[in-house]
Amino acid sequence: QVQLVESGGGFVQPGGSLRLSCAASGLTFRLFRMSWYRQAPGKERELVASISPSADNMFYADSVKGRFTISRDNFANTIDLQMNSLAPEDTAVYYCNAKGALPIMTSMDYWGQGRQVTVSS
């Protein structure tokens, strides 16, 4: 059974930093592209950052470029999202996602339970 367990996040004032982590189990982690999505109240879920299986390719949404950093550890089966210079617009529930990277794995798409990040003064 695949499990993605998120930790971290919480409450911070504007300009502060937070870190999210996601621990994966029940899958061959090194064959999955890992991503962070977020969903703010009343808005659609959006892709924030993504990292390739070998960590040689990263994607960032324009809104977080230069502030957020995604990383992964293929030995520990974890990914992290370091979030700096946080703004109220970053307030959302953040979700960890694992998607199979090989053509035969396209149906393998898993989600964590979500973690709240609140940025407010």
C-alpha positions as MATLAB code, in Angstrom:
seq = 'QVQLVESGGGFVQPGGSLRLSCAASGLTFRLFRMSWYRQAPGKERELVASISPSADNMFYADSVKGRFTISRDNFANTIDLQMNSLAPEDTAVYYCNAKGALPIMTSMDYWGQGRQVTVSS';
ca = [
       0.000    0.000    0.000;
       1.410    3.341   -1.063;
       1.605    6.007    1.616;
       2.753    9.609    1.378;
       3.021   11.187    4.818;
       3.610   14.931    4.993;
       5.045   16.819    7.942;
       6.126   20.358    8.701;
       4.366   23.519    7.647;
       2.243   25.443   10.125;
       1.999   29.154   10.841;
       4.528   31.861   10.048;
       4.600   35.623    9.642;
       5.219   37.201    6.221;
       8.864   36.983    5.247;
       9.421   33.877    7.315;
      10.398   30.355    6.331;
       8.879   26.912    6.660;
       9.837   23.457    5.525;
       7.587   20.632    4.365;
       8.638   17.001    4.198;
       7.014   13.978    2.618;
       7.942   10.393    3.448;
       6.969    7.779    0.862;
       6.480    4.063    1.377;
       5.054    1.152   -0.584;
       6.524    2.243   -3.906;
       9.827    2.161   -5.796;
      10.603    5.754   -4.959;
      13.414    6.244   -7.483;
      10.950    5.563  -10.344;
       8.575    8.354   -9.383;
       8.507   12.037  -10.187;
       7.674   13.830   -6.949;
       5.791   17.079   -6.671;
       4.233   19.544   -4.276;
       0.824   20.997   -5.067;
      -1.201   23.496   -3.090;
      -4.823   24.485   -2.836;
      -5.994   27.744   -1.338;
      -9.608   28.266   -0.215;
     -11.875   28.772   -3.213;
      -9.099   28.048   -5.703;
      -8.062   25.074   -7.788;
      -5.161   22.878   -6.817;
      -1.974   24.093   -8.484;
       1.474   22.638   -9.083;
       4.097   24.385   -6.954;
       7.276   22.416   -7.597;
       8.333   19.114   -9.097;
      11.519   17.032   -9.156;
      12.537   14.248  -11.515;
      13.391   10.747  -10.251;
      17.133   11.376  -10.375;
      16.834   14.995   -9.195;
      18.410   16.296  -12.409;
      15.342   18.314  -13.374;
      13.195   20.618  -11.259;
      10.159   22.699  -12.090;
       8.862   25.672  -10.144;
       5.716   27.709  -10.591;
       6.490   31.319  -11.456;
       4.926   32.446   -8.195;
       7.502   30.580   -6.077;
      10.656   30.757   -8.204;
      13.616   32.000   -6.205;
      11.810   31.441   -2.898;
      11.032   27.715   -2.772;
      13.422   24.800   -3.207;
      12.415   21.194   -3.769;
      14.783   18.329   -2.988;
      14.672   14.570   -2.642;
      16.588   11.775   -0.967;
      16.306    8.503   -2.887;
      17.819    6.546   -0.005;
      15.433    7.836    2.622;
      12.456    7.993    0.204;
      11.683   11.558    1.137;
      11.175   14.915   -0.494;
      11.344   18.337    1.061;
      10.086   21.773    0.154;
      12.020   24.645    1.679;
       9.872   27.774    1.582;
      11.493   31.154    2.160;
      10.214   34.725    1.992;
       6.695   33.475    2.548;
       3.781   35.751    1.745;
       0.079   35.614    2.638;
      -0.612   34.422   -0.928;
       1.280   31.226   -0.087;
      -1.377   30.256    2.441;
      -2.850   26.937    1.348;
      -3.006   23.240    2.009;
       0.106   21.679    0.476;
      -0.031   18.165   -0.962;
       2.735   15.724   -1.770;
       2.285   13.833   -5.055;
       4.031   10.824   -6.560;
       3.607   10.058  -10.257;
       5.134    7.111  -12.086;
       7.875    8.318  -14.405;
       7.909    5.423  -16.874;
       5.331    5.013  -19.686;
       3.936    1.830  -18.118;
       3.439    3.663  -14.846;
       1.119    6.438  -16.037;
      -1.756    5.179  -13.881;
       0.379    5.385  -10.740;
      -0.575    8.713   -9.211;
      -0.634    9.051   -5.437;
      -1.407   11.860   -2.984;
      -0.639   12.697    0.587;
      -3.262   13.908    3.026;
      -2.235   17.560    2.858;
      -0.530   19.941    5.248;
      -1.703   23.428    6.163;
       0.603   26.402    5.631;
      -0.649   29.747    6.940;
       1.205   33.023    6.400;
      -0.240   35.918    8.326;
       0.750   38.852   10.459;
];
